[in-house]
Amino acid sequence: MFIETYISRLLAAFSEYGTLTRVGEELGITQPTISRAMQKLEAELGVTLFDRTKNRIALNENGRFAAEYANKIMAMQDEMIQKTREKAGLFQKFAVGSVAIMPAVNAVEAVRRVYAGIEARFEIDDNESHLLRALTDDVYQMIMLLHPMDDATFKSQRYFSERLSVMLPKTHHRVHASRKPRRSPAQ
């Protein structure tokens, strides 16, 4: 006997949403497809999972029992997918916390280039202790501080150095030291 994963997912969804219509809306599947899948599951298990009336079906005791296992199976499958992707270096989400915007923007763009389809974002916070706590709590997968830190838990290395220049138009009234600032007519 082999129960297809999508059927377990549909049973778990039915236990959560309670109606075929709602399962269909949430998962984007037609009611007849869901009904056939539930009938196939009952045939595979050799037991009735639903109490059926003219316009409604509801899980019976067997159905609730099977749905508990379906929920566990789906959770384990989701965990397997996540852990395998993590092991392979593929993260579905990547968040950067930083004290400066441009290094964070550059890091997020680099992550998106390397890992196609990843959801990458950044947040700015000038409080380094908040950033460290969020990194420890896995809110961020990377943080950027103003200086490297010696910490046994995390690897730290210099990433970005800024050299800024300021430019103004030559015609700006503050550029020419010999030119006196404009006075308003009231002065």
Short mmCIF file of C-alpha atoms in Angstrom, two decimals:
data_model
loop_
_atom_site.label_atom_id
_atom_site.label_comp_id
_atom_site.label_asym_id
_atom_site.label_seq_id
_atom_site.Cartn_x
_atom_site.Cartn_y
_atom_site.Cartn_z
CA MET A 1 0.00 0.00 0.00
CA PHE A 2 1.26 3.49 -0.90
CA ILE A 3 -0.52 6.72 0.00
CA GLU A 4 0.48 9.61 -2.21
CA THR A 5 1.77 12.66 -0.36
CA TYR A 6 -0.72 15.06 -1.91
CA ILE A 7 -3.59 12.96 -0.53
CA SER A 8 -2.16 13.20 2.99
CA ARG A 9 -1.85 16.96 2.49
CA LEU A 10 -5.51 17.16 1.42
CA LEU A 11 -6.63 15.17 4.48
CA ALA A 12 -4.58 17.42 6.75
CA ALA A 13 -6.11 20.47 5.06
CA PHE A 14 -9.62 19.08 5.45
CA SER A 15 -9.02 18.58 9.17
CA GLU A 16 -7.97 22.23 9.39
CA TYR A 17 -10.59 23.87 7.14
CA GLY A 18 -13.55 21.52 7.63
CA THR A 19 -15.11 21.72 4.16
CA LEU A 20 -14.16 20.62 0.66
CA THR A 21 -14.96 24.10 -0.62
CA ARG A 22 -12.55 25.77 1.78
CA VAL A 23 -9.80 23.19 1.08
CA GLY A 24 -10.26 23.86 -2.62
CA GLU A 25 -10.05 27.63 -2.12
CA GLU A 26 -6.96 27.42 0.10
CA LEU A 27 -5.05 24.93 -2.07
CA GLY A 28 -6.38 25.88 -5.50
CA ILE A 29 -7.84 22.44 -6.24
CA THR A 30 -11.33 21.61 -7.49
CA GLN A 31 -13.85 19.90 -5.22
CA PRO A 32 -14.23 16.84 -7.46
CA THR A 33 -10.44 16.30 -7.35
CA ILE A 34 -10.47 16.48 -3.56
CA SER A 35 -13.48 14.12 -3.32
CA ARG A 36 -11.79 11.55 -5.56
CA ALA A 37 -8.58 11.78 -3.52
CA MET A 38 -10.48 11.21 -0.25
CA GLN A 39 -12.30 8.21 -1.77
CA LYS A 40 -8.96 6.82 -2.96
CA LEU A 41 -7.54 7.25 0.57
CA GLU A 42 -10.51 5.41 2.10
CA ALA A 43 -10.00 2.58 -0.41
CA GLU A 44 -6.25 2.38 0.39
CA LEU A 45 -6.89 2.30 4.14
CA GLY A 46 -9.95 0.05 3.88
CA VAL A 47 -11.96 2.19 6.32
CA THR A 48 -14.48 5.01 6.10
CA LEU A 49 -13.02 8.37 7.14
CA PHE A 50 -16.08 10.58 6.69
CA ASP A 51 -19.67 10.81 7.77
CA ARG A 52 -21.56 11.80 4.64
CA THR A 53 -24.91 13.55 4.39
CA LYS A 54 -26.63 14.96 1.32
CA ASN A 55 -24.70 18.27 1.23
CA ARG A 56 -21.91 17.79 3.72
CA ILE A 57 -19.08 15.52 4.77
CA ALA A 58 -17.31 15.52 8.12
CA LEU A 59 -14.44 13.52 9.54
CA ASN A 60 -15.54 10.59 11.65
CA GLU A 61 -13.42 9.07 14.44
CA ASN A 62 -11.26 7.15 11.92
CA GLY A 63 -10.85 10.29 9.85
CA ARG A 64 -9.74 12.39 12.80
CA PHE A 65 -7.24 9.68 13.77
CA ALA A 66 -5.86 9.48 10.21
CA ALA A 67 -5.76 13.29 9.95
CA GLU A 68 -3.52 13.46 13.04
CA TYR A 69 -1.02 11.23 11.24
CA ALA A 70 -1.43 13.19 8.01
CA ASN A 71 -0.53 16.38 9.89
CA LYS A 72 2.56 14.69 11.38
CA ILE A 73 3.59 13.37 7.96
CA MET A 74 3.21 16.81 6.38
CA ALA A 75 5.21 18.44 9.17
CA MET A 76 7.95 15.85 8.76
CA GLN A 77 7.96 16.30 4.99
CA ASP A 78 8.19 20.08 5.32
CA GLU A 79 11.03 19.66 7.83
CA MET A 80 12.83 17.23 5.50
CA ILE A 81 12.63 19.70 2.63
CA GLN A 82 13.82 22.62 4.77
CA LYS A 83 16.67 20.71 6.45
CA THR A 84 17.87 19.21 3.16
CA ARG A 85 17.91 22.62 1.50
CA GLU A 86 19.75 24.09 4.48
CA LYS A 87 22.32 21.29 4.35
CA ALA A 88 22.83 21.96 0.66
CA GLY A 89 23.23 25.67 1.40
CA LEU A 90 19.87 26.66 -0.06
CA PHE A 91 17.83 28.84 2.24
CA GLN A 92 14.31 29.87 1.33
CA LYS A 93 14.64 33.11 3.24
CA PHE A 94 17.67 35.19 4.05
CA ALA A 95 17.50 38.25 6.26
CA VAL A 96 20.31 40.71 6.91
CA GLY A 97 20.37 43.06 9.88
CA SER A 98 22.73 45.98 9.50
CA VAL A 99 23.81 49.29 10.96
CA ALA A 100 24.36 50.67 7.43
CA ILE A 101 22.21 50.59 4.32
CA MET A 102 24.59 50.16 1.38
CA PRO A 103 26.48 47.12 2.70
CA ALA A 104 23.12 45.46 3.46
CA VAL A 105 21.77 46.28 0.00
CA ASN A 106 24.92 44.84 -1.60
CA ALA A 107 24.74 41.68 0.51
CA VAL A 108 21.06 41.08 -0.31
CA GLU A 109 21.71 41.59 -4.03
CA ALA A 110 24.62 39.11 -3.88
CA VAL A 111 22.49 36.51 -2.10
CA ARG A 112 19.74 36.90 -4.72
CA ARG A 113 22.27 36.48 -7.55
CA VAL A 114 23.80 33.34 -6.07
CA TYR A 115 20.57 31.68 -4.89
CA ALA A 116 17.89 32.18 -7.54
CA GLY A 117 14.40 32.44 -6.13
CA ILE A 118 15.46 33.16 -2.57
CA GLU A 119 13.50 35.69 -0.56
CA ALA A 120 16.21 38.04 0.71
CA ARG A 121 15.67 41.24 2.68
CA PHE A 122 17.44 43.60 5.05
CA GLU A 123 16.56 45.72 8.05
CA ILE A 124 18.51 48.63 9.50
CA ASP A 125 19.07 48.85 13.27
CA ASP A 126 21.76 50.98 14.88
CA ASN A 127 21.66 48.95 18.12
CA GLU A 128 24.36 46.27 17.88
CA SER A 129 23.05 44.30 20.87
CA HIS A 130 19.64 44.01 19.14
CA LEU A 131 21.36 42.76 15.99
CA LEU A 132 23.43 40.20 17.91
CA ARG A 133 20.36 38.92 19.76
CA ALA A 134 18.42 38.65 16.48
CA LEU A 135 21.30 36.71 14.89
CA THR A 136 21.36 34.32 17.85
CA ASP A 137 17.57 33.89 17.61
CA ASP A 138 17.82 33.21 13.84
CA VAL A 139 15.80 36.31 12.96
CA TYR A 140 18.75 37.28 10.74
CA GLN A 141 21.09 34.93 8.94
CA MET A 142 23.73 37.67 8.77
CA ILE A 143 24.35 40.93 10.56
CA MET A 144 26.63 43.84 9.72
CA LEU A 145 28.27 45.85 12.48
CA LEU A 146 30.71 48.76 12.43
CA HIS A 147 33.61 46.56 13.56
CA PRO A 148 34.61 42.89 13.63
CA MET A 149 33.84 40.98 16.84
CA ASP A 150 35.74 38.18 18.50
CA ASP A 151 33.00 35.66 19.30
CA ALA A 152 33.29 31.86 19.54
CA THR A 153 29.73 31.35 18.24
CA PHE A 154 29.97 33.40 15.05
CA LYS A 155 32.50 34.07 12.35
CA SER A 156 33.32 37.75 11.85
CA GLN A 157 35.31 39.38 9.08
CA ARG A 158 35.71 42.80 7.53
CA TYR A 159 33.24 43.23 4.67
CA PHE A 160 32.88 46.80 3.54
CA SER A 161 34.82 50.02 3.82
CA GLU A 162 33.40 53.37 2.80
CA ARG A 163 35.25 56.34 1.41
CA LEU A 164 32.79 59.08 0.78
CA SER A 165 33.09 62.29 -1.21
CA VAL A 166 30.72 65.20 -1.22
CA MET A 167 29.96 67.10 -4.38
CA LEU A 168 28.06 70.35 -4.87
CA PRO A 169 27.44 72.36 -8.00
CA LYS A 170 30.11 75.02 -8.56
CA THR A 171 27.34 77.57 -8.57
CA HIS A 172 26.18 76.69 -5.04
CA HIS A 173 26.46 79.79 -2.79
CA ARG A 174 28.42 77.95 -0.07
CA VAL A 175 31.12 76.64 -2.45
CA HIS A 176 32.83 79.96 -3.02
CA ALA A 177 34.39 81.20 0.19
CA SER A 178 34.84 84.67 -1.26
CA ARG A 179 31.18 84.99 -2.01
CA LYS A 180 29.11 86.34 0.83
CA PRO A 181 25.96 84.44 1.82
CA ARG A 182 22.74 85.86 0.48
CA ARG A 183 20.78 88.02 2.82
CA SER A 184 17.05 88.19 2.82
CA PRO A 185 15.51 91.60 2.02
CA ALA A 186 14.40 91.91 5.66
CA GLN A 187 18.00 91.96 6.95
#
